[in-house]
GROMACS .gro file of C-alpha atoms in nm:
model
  506
    1MET     CA    1   3.427   0.586   1.059
    2ILE     CA    2   3.032   0.479   0.962
    3GLN     CA    3   2.821   0.630   1.213
    4SER     CA    4   2.536   0.350   1.377
    5ARG     CA    5   2.176   0.389   1.235
    6GLN     CA    6   2.068   0.563   1.579
    7THR     CA    7   2.330   0.790   1.512
    8LEU     CA    8   2.151   0.924   1.140
    9GLU     CA    9   1.836   0.908   1.319
   10ASP     CA   10   1.951   1.105   1.596
   11ASP     CA   11   2.105   1.382   1.387
   12SER     CA   12   1.914   1.682   1.375
   13GLY     CA   13   1.970   1.731   0.994
   14ILE     CA   14   1.930   1.376   0.887
   15CYS     CA   15   1.564   1.442   0.736
   16PHE     CA   16   1.717   1.793   0.551
   17TYR     CA   17   2.000   1.645   0.428
   18HIS     CA   18   1.763   1.332   0.309
   19ARG     CA   19   1.566   1.555   0.100
   20VAL     CA   20   1.832   1.716  -0.082
   21MET     CA   21   1.999   1.409  -0.128
   22SER     CA   22   1.747   1.224  -0.263
   23LEU     CA   23   1.642   1.472  -0.443
   24SER     CA   24   1.992   1.542  -0.604
   25ASN     CA   25   2.173   1.198  -0.698
   26ALA     CA   26   1.788   1.133  -0.856
   27VAL     CA   27   1.734   1.409  -1.095
   28GLY     CA   28   2.118   1.574  -1.144
   29HIS     CA   29   2.022   1.921  -1.064
   30SER     CA   30   2.196   2.192  -0.843
   31ILE     CA   31   1.991   2.296  -0.608
   32ARG     CA   32   1.782   2.592  -0.495
   33ILE     CA   33   1.629   2.652  -0.099
   34ASP     CA   34   1.397   2.824  -0.097
   35GLY     CA   35   1.438   3.067  -0.374
   36GLU     CA   36   1.796   3.200  -0.148
   37GLY     CA   37   2.086   3.154  -0.309
   38GLU     CA   38   2.198   2.827  -0.486
   39THR     CA   39   2.381   2.530  -0.357
   40ASP     CA   40   2.515   2.226  -0.539
   41ARG     CA   41   2.583   1.882  -0.442
   42GLN     CA   42   2.947   1.907  -0.366
   43GLN     CA   43   2.847   2.220  -0.175
   44ASN     CA   44   2.563   1.985   0.057
   45GLU     CA   45   2.813   1.707   0.080
   46SER     CA   46   3.101   1.946   0.245
   47ALA     CA   47   2.863   2.104   0.452
   48THR     CA   48   2.727   1.821   0.685
   49THR     CA   49   2.976   1.560   0.899
   50LEU     CA   50   2.740   1.270   0.688
   51THR     CA   51   2.905   1.085   0.428
   52ARG     CA   52   2.798   0.904   0.082
   53ARG     CA   53   2.737   0.574   0.195
   54GLN     CA   54   2.563   0.730   0.536
   55ALA     CA   55   2.358   0.937   0.298
   56GLN     CA   56   2.291   0.562   0.104
   57VAL     CA   57   2.132   0.435   0.506
   58CYS     CA   58   1.845   0.752   0.451
   59ILE     CA   59   1.743   0.716   0.132
   60TRP     CA   60   1.669   0.303   0.216
   61ARG     CA   61   1.471   0.462   0.433
   62PHE     CA   62   1.194   0.584   0.144
   63TYR     CA   63   0.986   0.232   0.020
   64GLN     CA   64   0.771   0.204  -0.267
   65GLY     CA   65   0.519  -0.044  -0.183
   66ARG     CA   66   0.445  -0.364  -0.445
   67TYR     CA   67   0.163  -0.389  -0.585
   68PHE     CA   68   0.038  -0.792  -0.672
   69GLY     CA   69  -0.255  -0.897  -0.826
   70THR     CA   70  -0.407  -1.304  -0.879
   71GLY     CA   71  -0.699  -1.526  -1.054
   72HIS     CA   72  -0.862  -1.801  -1.020
   73SER     CA   73  -0.848  -2.020  -1.373
   74HIS     CA   74  -0.522  -1.785  -1.446
   75GLN     CA   75  -0.381  -1.490  -1.238
   76ALA     CA   76  -0.246  -1.149  -1.268
   77CYS     CA   77  -0.004  -1.036  -1.051
   78ILE     CA   78   0.059  -0.702  -1.059
   79TYR     CA   79   0.377  -0.540  -0.864
   80ASP     CA   80   0.526  -0.162  -0.813
   81GLN     CA   81   0.898  -0.235  -0.884
   82ASP     CA   82   1.139   0.126  -0.756
   83ALA     CA   83   1.539   0.047  -0.682
   84ASN     CA   84   1.475   0.077  -0.308
   85THR     CA   85   1.392  -0.310  -0.296
   86HIS     CA   86   1.634  -0.376  -0.123
   87GLN     CA   87   1.595  -0.075   0.176
   88VAL     CA   88   1.649  -0.185   0.538
   89GLY     CA   89   1.463   0.075   0.669
   90GLY     CA   90   1.051   0.099   0.744
   91PRO     CA   91   0.863   0.180   0.512
   92SER     CA   92   0.757   0.487   0.327
   93ARG     CA   93   0.719   0.615  -0.060
   94GLY     CA   94   1.003   0.617  -0.278
   95THR     CA   95   1.188   0.879  -0.352
   96ARG     CA   96   1.264   0.872  -0.802
   97PHE     CA   97   0.862   1.002  -0.836
   98ARG     CA   98   0.881   1.296  -0.625
   99PRO     CA   99   0.763   1.535  -0.531
  100LEU     CA  100   0.393   1.350  -0.698
  101SER     CA  101   0.475   1.077  -0.447
  102MET     CA  102   0.423   1.300  -0.223
  103GLU     CA  103   0.075   1.298  -0.240
  104LEU     CA  104  -0.044   0.969  -0.400
  105PRO     CA  105   0.095   0.613  -0.454
  106LYS     CA  106   0.260   0.687  -0.780
  107PRO     CA  107   0.054   0.396  -0.939
  108LEU     CA  108  -0.298   0.551  -0.823
  109PHE     CA  109  -0.060   0.853  -1.034
  110PRO     CA  110  -0.301   0.945  -1.350
  111VAL     CA  111  -0.190   0.924  -1.688
  112ALA     CA  112  -0.419   0.982  -1.990
  113GLY     CA  113  -0.708   1.019  -1.705
  114HIS     CA  114  -0.685   0.729  -1.515
  115PRO     CA  115  -0.420   0.530  -1.201
  116ILE     CA  116  -0.119   0.378  -1.373
  117ILE     CA  117  -0.234   0.064  -1.238
  118GLU     CA  118  -0.574   0.117  -1.374
  119HIS     CA  119  -0.435   0.101  -1.708
  120CYS     CA  120  -0.285  -0.295  -1.532
  121PHE     CA  121  -0.652  -0.380  -1.469
  122ARG     CA  122  -0.828  -0.242  -1.810
  123ALA     CA  123  -0.518  -0.510  -1.986
  124ILE     CA  124  -0.635  -0.812  -1.709
  125THR     CA  125  -1.026  -0.800  -1.821
  126GLY     CA  126  -0.981  -0.898  -2.166
  127VAL     CA  127  -0.838  -1.236  -2.002
  128ALA     CA  128  -1.132  -1.354  -1.913
  129GLU     CA  129  -1.058  -1.679  -1.692
  130ILE     CA  130  -0.877  -1.423  -1.473
  131LYS     CA  131  -1.190  -1.310  -1.186
  132GLU     CA  132  -0.968  -1.198  -0.862
  133VAL     CA  133  -0.709  -0.990  -0.810
  134PHE     CA  134  -0.486  -0.991  -0.507
  135ILE     CA  135  -0.324  -0.595  -0.412
  136VAL     CA  136  -0.003  -0.575  -0.309
  137GLY     CA  137   0.164  -0.358  -0.071
  138TYR     CA  138   0.323  -0.119   0.188
  139TYR     CA  139   0.071   0.145   0.222
  140GLU     CA  140  -0.239   0.168   0.447
  141GLU     CA  141  -0.529  -0.029   0.324
  142SER     CA  142  -0.688   0.325   0.331
  143VAL     CA  143  -0.474   0.407   0.112
  144PHE     CA  144  -0.602   0.184  -0.162
  145GLN     CA  145  -0.986   0.143  -0.099
  146PRO     CA  146  -1.114   0.406  -0.282
  147PHE     CA  147  -0.926   0.283  -0.574
  148ILE     CA  148  -1.054  -0.082  -0.525
  149ASN     CA  149  -1.383   0.042  -0.508
  150THR     CA  150  -1.338   0.259  -0.817
  151VAL     CA  151  -1.216  -0.049  -1.004
  152SER     CA  152  -1.489  -0.310  -0.807
  153THR     CA  153  -1.738  -0.083  -0.999
  154ASN     CA  154  -1.598  -0.089  -1.328
  155PHE     CA  155  -1.475  -0.397  -1.348
  156PRO     CA  156  -1.726  -0.605  -1.159
  157GLN     CA  157  -1.607  -0.987  -1.299
  158LEU     CA  158  -1.328  -0.905  -1.059
  159THR     CA  159  -1.330  -0.963  -0.726
  160VAL     CA  160  -1.023  -0.677  -0.583
  161LYS     CA  161  -0.898  -0.769  -0.286
  162TYR     CA  162  -0.525  -0.536  -0.099
  163LEU     CA  163  -0.267  -0.720   0.140
  164ARG     CA  164  -0.050  -0.545   0.290
  165GLU     CA  165   0.285  -0.647   0.340
  166TYR     CA  166   0.467  -0.482   0.623
  167GLN     CA  167   0.848  -0.603   0.592
  168ALA     CA  168   1.026  -0.535   0.182
  169LEU     CA  169   1.026  -0.908   0.085
  170GLY     CA  170   1.106  -0.812  -0.289
  171THR     CA  171   0.903  -0.828  -0.572
  172ALA     CA  172   0.946  -1.239  -0.574
  173GLY     CA  173   0.961  -1.264  -0.189
  174GLY     CA  174   0.646  -1.077  -0.167
  175LEU     CA  175   0.465  -1.312  -0.375
  176TYR     CA  176   0.594  -1.612  -0.130
  177HIS     CA  177   0.475  -1.446   0.112
  178PHE     CA  178   0.098  -1.435   0.005
  179ARG     CA  179   0.194  -1.771  -0.190
  180ASP     CA  180  -0.146  -1.909  -0.012
  181VAL     CA  181  -0.379  -1.681  -0.045
  182ILE     CA  182  -0.245  -1.696  -0.463
  183LEU     CA  183  -0.292  -2.049  -0.412
  184LYS     CA  184  -0.634  -2.097  -0.291
  185GLY     CA  185  -0.812  -2.118  -0.627
  186LYS     CA  186  -0.553  -2.282  -0.717
  187PRO     CA  187  -0.497  -2.183  -1.005
  188GLU     CA  188  -0.297  -2.312  -1.292
  189LYS     CA  189  -0.114  -2.020  -1.431
  190LEU     CA  190   0.029  -1.706  -1.286
  191PHE     CA  191   0.003  -1.326  -1.503
  192VAL     CA  192   0.308  -1.097  -1.332
  193LEU     CA  193   0.267  -0.693  -1.430
  194ASN     CA  194   0.475  -0.398  -1.375
  195ALA     CA  195   0.273  -0.176  -1.246
  196ASP     CA  196   0.562   0.145  -1.371
  197VAL     CA  197   0.484   0.023  -1.645
  198CYS     CA  198   0.375   0.231  -1.974
  199SER     CA  199   0.248  -0.039  -2.213
  200SER     CA  200  -0.011  -0.207  -2.428
  201PHE     CA  201  -0.015  -0.566  -2.161
  202PRO     CA  202  -0.026  -0.792  -2.461
  203LEU     CA  203  -0.169  -1.074  -2.241
  204GLU     CA  204  -0.379  -1.268  -2.458
  205GLU     CA  205  -0.096  -1.299  -2.716
  206MET     CA  206   0.098  -1.445  -2.392
  207LEU     CA  207  -0.100  -1.650  -2.297
  208LYS     CA  208  -0.084  -1.796  -2.649
  209LEU     CA  209   0.258  -1.832  -2.660
  210TYR     CA  210   0.263  -2.058  -2.368
  211ASN     CA  211  -0.002  -2.301  -2.507
  212ASP     CA  212   0.161  -2.363  -2.793
  213LYS     CA  213   0.504  -2.372  -2.655
  214ASP     CA  214   0.373  -2.608  -2.377
  215ALA     CA  215   0.577  -2.316  -2.123
  216GLU     CA  216   0.661  -2.284  -1.733
  217ALA     CA  217   0.731  -1.902  -1.796
  218VAL     CA  218   0.720  -1.669  -2.068
  219MET     CA  219   0.842  -1.241  -1.960
  220LEU     CA  220   0.685  -0.963  -2.217
  221GLY     CA  221   1.010  -0.839  -2.448
  222THR     CA  222   1.080  -0.555  -2.694
  223ARG     CA  223   1.367  -0.406  -2.817
  224VAL     CA  224   1.597  -0.081  -2.744
  225ALA     CA  225   1.868   0.089  -2.849
  226ASN     CA  226   2.220  -0.082  -2.808
  227GLU     CA  227   2.328   0.259  -2.591
  228SER     CA  228   2.027   0.228  -2.371
  229ALA     CA  229   1.994  -0.176  -2.308
  230SER     CA  230   2.237  -0.235  -1.998
  231ASN     CA  231   1.963   0.036  -1.785
  232PHE     CA  232   1.729  -0.278  -1.863
  233GLY     CA  233   1.735  -0.709  -1.798
  234CYS     CA  234   1.877  -0.869  -2.127
  235ILE     CA  235   1.715  -1.126  -2.298
  236VAL     CA  236   1.959  -1.348  -2.518
  237SER     CA  237   1.733  -1.558  -2.663
  238ASP     CA  238   1.631  -1.776  -3.014
  239ALA     CA  239   1.518  -1.681  -3.271
  240HIS     CA  240   1.326  -1.939  -3.453
  241THR     CA  241   1.154  -2.097  -3.070
  242LYS     CA  242   1.156  -1.770  -2.908
  243ARG     CA  243   1.339  -1.969  -2.602
  244VAL     CA  244   1.514  -1.768  -2.345
  245LEU     CA  245   1.878  -1.907  -2.339
  246HIS     CA  246   1.988  -1.637  -2.075
  247TYR     CA  247   1.853  -1.367  -1.875
  248VAL     CA  248   2.096  -1.082  -1.707
  249GLU     CA  249   1.937  -0.829  -1.510
  250LYS     CA  250   2.135  -0.401  -1.551
  251PRO     CA  251   2.446  -0.661  -1.777
  252GLU     CA  252   2.786  -0.459  -1.753
  253SER     CA  253   2.874  -0.510  -2.069
  254GLN     CA  254   2.631  -0.516  -2.357
  255ILE     CA  255   2.484  -0.875  -2.441
  256SER     CA  256   2.134  -0.815  -2.563
  257ASN     CA  257   1.895  -0.529  -2.736
  258LEU     CA  258   1.611  -0.751  -2.661
  259ILE     CA  259   1.500  -0.594  -2.260
  260ASN     CA  260   1.295  -0.744  -1.980
  261CYS     CA  261   0.942  -0.561  -2.029
  262GLY     CA  262   0.844  -0.616  -1.695
  263VAL     CA  263   0.478  -0.823  -1.751
  264TYR     CA  264   0.556  -1.220  -1.725
  265LEU     CA  265   0.313  -1.539  -1.753
  266PHE     CA  266   0.472  -1.846  -1.519
  267ASN     CA  267   0.316  -2.208  -1.443
  268THR     CA  268   0.304  -2.188  -1.093
  269GLU     CA  269   0.411  -2.558  -1.056
  270CYS     CA  270   0.745  -2.382  -1.157
  271ILE     CA  271   0.762  -2.006  -0.993
  272PHE     CA  272   0.750  -2.097  -0.677
  273PRO     CA  273   0.927  -2.356  -0.652
  274ALA     CA  274   1.225  -2.181  -0.795
  275ILE     CA  275   1.157  -1.877  -0.522
  276ARG     CA  276   1.176  -2.203  -0.330
  277SER     CA  277   1.515  -2.237  -0.405
  278ALA     CA  278   1.678  -1.899  -0.457
  279ILE     CA  279   1.517  -1.794  -0.094
  280LYS     CA  280   1.763  -2.165   0.039
  281ARG     CA  281   2.029  -2.015  -0.175
  282ARG     CA  282   2.019  -1.731   0.064
  283THR     CA  283   2.032  -1.855   0.325
  284GLU     CA  284   2.311  -2.061   0.237
  285ARG     CA  285   2.517  -1.729   0.082
  286PRO     CA  286   2.412  -1.439   0.177
  287ARG     CA  287   2.417  -1.168  -0.035
  288LEU     CA  288   2.790  -0.981  -0.059
  289LEU     CA  289   2.820  -0.629   0.023
  290SER     CA  290   2.932  -0.376  -0.229
  291TYR     CA  291   3.037  -0.031  -0.303
  292PRO     CA  292   2.732   0.251  -0.445
  293SER     CA  293   2.895   0.479  -0.728
  294SER     CA  294   2.696   0.796  -0.741
  295GLU     CA  295   2.476   0.637  -1.068
  296ASN     CA  296   2.341   0.355  -0.893
  297LEU     CA  297   2.359   0.494  -0.518
  298GLU     CA  298   1.972   0.383  -0.516
  299SER     CA  299   2.053  -0.008  -0.552
  300SER     CA  300   2.365  -0.118  -0.427
  301PHE     CA  301   2.334  -0.274  -0.087
  302TYR     CA  302   2.468  -0.157   0.265
  303GLN     CA  303   2.546  -0.290   0.560
  304ALA     CA  304   2.434  -0.080   0.870
  305ASP     CA  305   2.430  -0.389   1.185
  306ASP     CA  306   2.331  -0.760   1.206
  307ASP     CA  307   1.942  -0.657   1.216
  308ASP     CA  308   1.961  -0.486   0.899
  309ASP     CA  309   2.195  -0.824   0.698
  310ASN     CA  310   1.871  -1.071   0.765
  311LYS     CA  311   1.671  -0.750   0.648
  312GLU     CA  312   1.829  -0.785   0.310
  313ASN     CA  313   1.913  -1.167   0.317
  314ALA     CA  314   1.470  -1.188   0.396
  315VAL     CA  315   1.420  -0.989   0.077
  316ILE     CA  316   1.418  -1.207  -0.339
  317ARG     CA  317   1.443  -1.035  -0.614
  318LEU     CA  318   1.218  -1.174  -0.920
  319GLU     CA  319   1.451  -1.096  -1.179
  320GLN     CA  320   1.793  -1.081  -0.976
  321ASP     CA  321   1.736  -1.365  -0.818
  322VAL     CA  322   1.487  -1.594  -0.994
  323LEU     CA  323   1.518  -1.543  -1.384
  324SER     CA  324   1.849  -1.651  -1.423
  325ASP     CA  325   1.747  -1.943  -1.300
  326ILE     CA  326   1.442  -2.020  -1.468
  327ALA     CA  327   1.625  -1.916  -1.811
  328ASP     CA  328   1.792  -2.240  -1.707
  329SER     CA  329   1.481  -2.405  -1.824
  330ARG     CA  330   1.413  -2.520  -2.197
  331GLN     CA  331   1.082  -2.413  -2.120
  332PHE     CA  332   1.091  -2.032  -2.101
  333PHE     CA  333   1.000  -1.832  -2.353
  334VAL     CA  334   0.988  -1.483  -2.505
  335LEU     CA  335   0.732  -1.304  -2.631
  336GLU     CA  336   0.829  -0.964  -2.829
  337SER     CA  337   0.667  -0.677  -2.834
  338LYS     CA  338   0.662  -0.446  -3.186
  339ASP     CA  339   0.398  -0.180  -2.924
  340PHE     CA  340   0.442   0.066  -2.692
  341TRP     CA  341   0.683   0.017  -2.379
  342ARG     CA  342   0.859   0.215  -2.153
  343GLN     CA  343   0.924   0.230  -1.772
  344ILE     CA  344   0.713   0.468  -1.585
  345LYS     CA  345   0.945   0.559  -1.259
  346THR     CA  346   1.097   0.902  -1.276
  347ALA     CA  347   0.821   1.211  -1.220
  348GLY     CA  348   0.887   1.344  -1.556
  349SER     CA  349   0.819   1.027  -1.714
  350ALA     CA  350   0.508   1.049  -1.671
  351VAL     CA  351   0.455   1.284  -1.918
  352PRO     CA  352   0.586   1.053  -2.280
  353ALA     CA  353   0.375   0.804  -2.084
  354ASN     CA  354   0.089   1.001  -2.131
  355ALA     CA  355   0.092   1.056  -2.456
  356LEU     CA  356   0.145   0.705  -2.556
  357TYR     CA  357  -0.239   0.567  -2.386
  358LEU     CA  358  -0.395   0.900  -2.516
  359LEU     CA  359  -0.217   0.726  -2.874
  360LYS     CA  360  -0.346   0.425  -2.814
  361ALA     CA  361  -0.716   0.522  -2.683
  362PHE     CA  362  -0.730   0.785  -3.054
  363GLN     CA  363  -0.659   0.502  -3.250
  364ALA     CA  364  -0.925   0.285  -3.082
  365GLY     CA  365  -1.122   0.606  -3.101
  366SER     CA  366  -1.223   0.685  -2.756
  367GLU     CA  367  -1.547   0.880  -2.659
  368GLU     CA  368  -1.362   0.974  -2.356
  369LEU     CA  369  -1.090   1.163  -2.547
  370ALA     CA  370  -1.201   1.539  -2.657
  371LYS     CA  371  -1.344   1.604  -3.009
  372PRO     CA  372  -1.070   1.719  -3.241
  373SER     CA  373  -1.149   2.069  -3.342
  374ALA     CA  374  -0.949   2.440  -3.456
  375ASN     CA  375  -0.873   2.419  -3.068
  376ILE     CA  376  -0.801   2.108  -2.982
  377ILE     CA  377  -0.554   1.900  -3.128
  378PRO     CA  378  -0.572   1.502  -3.090
  379PRO     CA  379  -0.523   1.353  -2.870
  380VAL     CA  380  -0.652   1.542  -2.542
  381TYR     CA  381  -0.848   1.400  -2.220
  382ILE     CA  382  -1.030   1.696  -2.107
  383HIS     CA  383  -1.224   1.629  -1.796
  384PRO     CA  384  -1.609   1.667  -1.761
  385SER     CA  385  -1.570   1.883  -1.507
  386ALA     CA  386  -1.263   2.132  -1.621
  387HIS     CA  387  -1.386   2.475  -1.763
  388ILE     CA  388  -1.204   2.549  -2.036
  389ASP     CA  389  -1.269   2.926  -2.228
  390PRO     CA  390  -1.362   2.802  -2.601
  391THR     CA  391  -1.013   3.072  -2.715
  392ALA     CA  392  -0.730   2.866  -2.565
  393LYS     CA  393  -0.545   2.605  -2.773
  394ILE     CA  394  -0.436   2.183  -2.631
  395GLY     CA  395  -0.307   1.972  -2.749
  396PRO     CA  396  -0.213   1.745  -2.893
  397ASN     CA  397  -0.068   1.492  -2.576
  398VAL     CA  398  -0.295   1.677  -2.318
  399SER     CA  399  -0.477   1.509  -1.990
  400ILE     CA  400  -0.670   1.783  -1.831
  401GLY     CA  401  -0.767   1.635  -1.502
  402PRO     CA  402  -1.137   1.732  -1.251
  403ARG     CA  403  -1.255   2.115  -1.176
  404VAL     CA  404  -0.929   2.265  -1.350
  405VAL     CA  405  -0.993   2.572  -1.525
  406ILE     CA  406  -0.726   2.782  -1.822
  407GLY     CA  407  -0.814   3.070  -1.951
  408ALA     CA  408  -0.888   3.291  -2.306
  409GLY     CA  409  -0.546   3.256  -2.542
  410VAL     CA  410  -0.356   2.961  -2.292
  411ARG     CA  411  -0.163   2.708  -2.468
  412VAL     CA  412  -0.104   2.368  -2.343
  413LYS     CA  413   0.106   2.114  -2.493
  414GLU     CA  414   0.293   1.760  -2.450
  415SER     CA  415   0.151   1.805  -2.040
  416ILE     CA  416  -0.025   1.705  -1.755
  417VAL     CA  417  -0.276   1.890  -1.546
  418LEU     CA  418  -0.358   1.806  -1.232
  419GLU     CA  419  -0.738   1.888  -1.031
  420ASP     CA  420  -0.801   2.175  -0.944
  421SER     CA  421  -0.548   2.342  -1.116
  422GLU     CA  422  -0.544   2.681  -1.287
  423ILE     CA  423  -0.431   2.822  -1.590
  424LYS     CA  424  -0.495   3.224  -1.658
  425HIS     CA  425  -0.501   3.370  -2.000
  426ASP     CA  426  -0.218   3.373  -2.195
  427ALA     CA  427  -0.008   3.113  -1.994
  428CYS     CA  428   0.242   2.877  -2.244
  429VAL     CA  429   0.259   2.515  -2.049
  430LEU     CA  430   0.474   2.277  -2.240
  431TYR     CA  431   0.610   1.938  -2.185
  432THR     CA  432   0.484   2.010  -1.778
  433ILE     CA  433   0.330   1.796  -1.517
  434VAL     CA  434   0.100   2.086  -1.252
  435GLY     CA  435   0.073   1.985  -0.948
  436TRP     CA  436  -0.280   1.980  -0.800
  437HIS     CA  437  -0.437   2.357  -0.663
  438SER     CA  438  -0.187   2.534  -0.835
  439LYS     CA  439  -0.186   2.811  -1.018
  440ILE     CA  440   0.037   2.967  -1.319
  441GLY     CA  441   0.013   3.363  -1.396
  442ALA     CA  442  -0.107   3.570  -1.733
  443TRP     CA  443   0.174   3.532  -2.024
  444ALA     CA  444   0.321   3.339  -1.815
  445ARG     CA  445   0.552   3.043  -1.923
  446VAL     CA  446   0.604   2.693  -1.759
  447GLU     CA  447   0.847   2.401  -2.012
  448GLY     CA  448   0.996   2.204  -2.025
  449THR     CA  449   1.227   2.030  -2.302
  450PRO     CA  450   1.108   1.796  -2.610
  451THR     CA  451   1.150   1.456  -2.512
  452PRO     CA  452   1.066   1.178  -2.796
  453VAL     CA  453   0.791   0.922  -2.679
  454THR     CA  454   1.071   0.639  -2.773
  455SER     CA  455   1.371   0.775  -2.576
  456HIS     CA  456   1.439   0.582  -2.281
  457SER     CA  457   1.489   0.910  -2.082
  458THR     CA  458   1.358   1.212  -1.978
  459SER     CA  459   1.655   1.334  -1.860
  460VAL     CA  460   1.873   1.610  -2.100
  461ILE     CA  461   2.260   1.767  -2.087
  462LYS     CA  462   2.202   2.184  -1.992
  463ASN     CA  463   2.530   2.338  -1.961
  464GLY     CA  464   2.742   2.036  -1.876
  465VAL     CA  465   2.529   1.955  -1.610
  466LYS     CA  466   2.207   1.641  -1.601
  467VAL     CA  467   1.898   1.811  -1.562
  468GLN     CA  468   1.497   1.675  -1.568
  469SER     CA  469   1.378   1.733  -1.964
  470ILE     CA  470   0.986   1.746  -1.781
  471THR     CA  471   0.911   2.134  -1.610
  472ILE     CA  472   0.711   1.924  -1.284
  473LEU     CA  473   0.498   2.145  -1.004
  474GLY     CA  474   0.429   1.976  -0.698
  475LYS     CA  475   0.152   2.050  -0.590
  476ASP     CA  476   0.039   2.378  -0.407
  477CYS     CA  477   0.215   2.609  -0.594
  478ALA     CA  478   0.197   2.903  -0.786
  479VAL     CA  479   0.407   3.066  -1.070
  480ALA     CA  480   0.367   3.514  -1.091
  481ASP     CA  481   0.213   3.676  -1.386
  482GLU     CA  482   0.526   3.660  -1.677
  483VAL     CA  483   0.717   3.436  -1.438
  484ARG     CA  484   0.974   3.178  -1.748
  485VAL     CA  485   1.022   2.860  -1.523
  486GLN     CA  486   1.262   2.615  -1.780
  487ASN     CA  487   1.356   2.230  -1.701
  488CYS     CA  488   1.238   2.268  -1.283
  489VAL     CA  489   1.133   2.027  -1.030
  490CYS     CA  490   0.941   2.263  -0.789
  491LEU     CA  491   0.846   2.085  -0.478
  492PRO     CA  492   0.434   2.140  -0.364
  493TYR     CA  493   0.358   2.470  -0.183
  494LYS     CA  494   0.649   2.696  -0.377
  495GLU     CA  495   0.545   3.036  -0.514
  496LEU     CA  496   0.813   3.148  -0.813
  497LYS     CA  497   0.877   3.527  -0.910
  498ARG     CA  498   1.098   3.541  -1.103
  499ASP     CA  499   1.275   3.330  -1.377
  500VAL     CA  500   1.389   2.996  -1.321
  501ALA     CA  501   1.556   2.777  -1.503
  502ASN     CA  502   1.737   2.362  -1.450
  503GLU     CA  503   1.661   2.424  -1.055
  504VAL     CA  504   1.492   2.158  -0.796
  505ILE     CA  505   1.363   2.416  -0.583
  506MET     CA  506   1.255   2.303  -0.277
   0.00000   0.00000   0.00000
């Protein structure tokens, strides 16, 4: 029998179980608690009275906010969409970017020397007509205020404001909720960007296609391998006219390898009536329940009580609830991008995204990047306050944050080293994210498994078990001298004194 929400909240073991289940579902590792023995997912489930569907309610309590932005004559909307947009609990951080999202929201995580969301802002500035940007999310305004101050200084032509969403409304629902603010300047066009996307964001090309076709909507698409397509929204289009004929979000069968990139351009007279129609349809025909599978737990639905049912039906998602209706219009087009694109969903996916943005900056001749030398293999970003020993070999595809100290003979490749970290002499760091204030000892080796930047997966199979290909050290972790760490996710404030591989260390 399913326990009530109150029973779950009163259960003394709920926080521990919530952390273990959400992490094990997200990364597929075995779980080790503080280095004292190993417990696999099945043992955790048998050791608690909570069932898998009850655990789903717990996971829904973690919520990743969404971020929108708007402009005047044209608008740009930025949002960060996680799988928990249909959660029914209170606001919290998303789970898939853990342990990095324990310290700050995913859009503010630094990739290639800048917060993820700032790369969206840089693309927006390429469209001269955009003058105002709104960031809409679940977090307290104080969390984003330092970033807003920074982008307001760096991009003085943009007015940036934060609007807080107090209830989960979905990507389309949040857009509709703030429609009066968005439409105050009477814009004709609306750009919508997904903040957890790594892309070149060809907004000018989308605008040109929009104008040439007299379109009501344009989305950005890209081609992926057939076996990966069903993990994304799939687009069936006319190859000659580029018109969208059919759109399905994460289809069960193969229909197309042209996928939705999460970047849109809408006519404001089209998108808001479409969302209104979706809301009306949801009211008349509430969303049906479905039973979660182990592979898609976070994106399933669960009805705990009548109040939760009302909240669930209030969530309107752009991809699932609105785009398929717009596809019925003859004025919905897709711009197929030939440039780089990938999602930044899990913590490990920040490493290939870092490589893509660094390569883009290198090809553009950015002055921010470190100058190539015998021991600097481009592209590499090094913060001016970092101290790098001249004998250390850095790169390619490395970002080093403020006040980082790297000792003699160190090798760093395909990694992100966050601020105030220290890597002692002769250590080796490969395919890794080193968390804030972390320390790696002398002759230590911290590594993940090489992952092509073109791959949309950051997991590999080791001994028949699916594990993360990128090693991640949370905040204030320590790796002792001569210790080897491979394919591990380490939560904050842990000290590793022995060799570990293919584990989540809690």
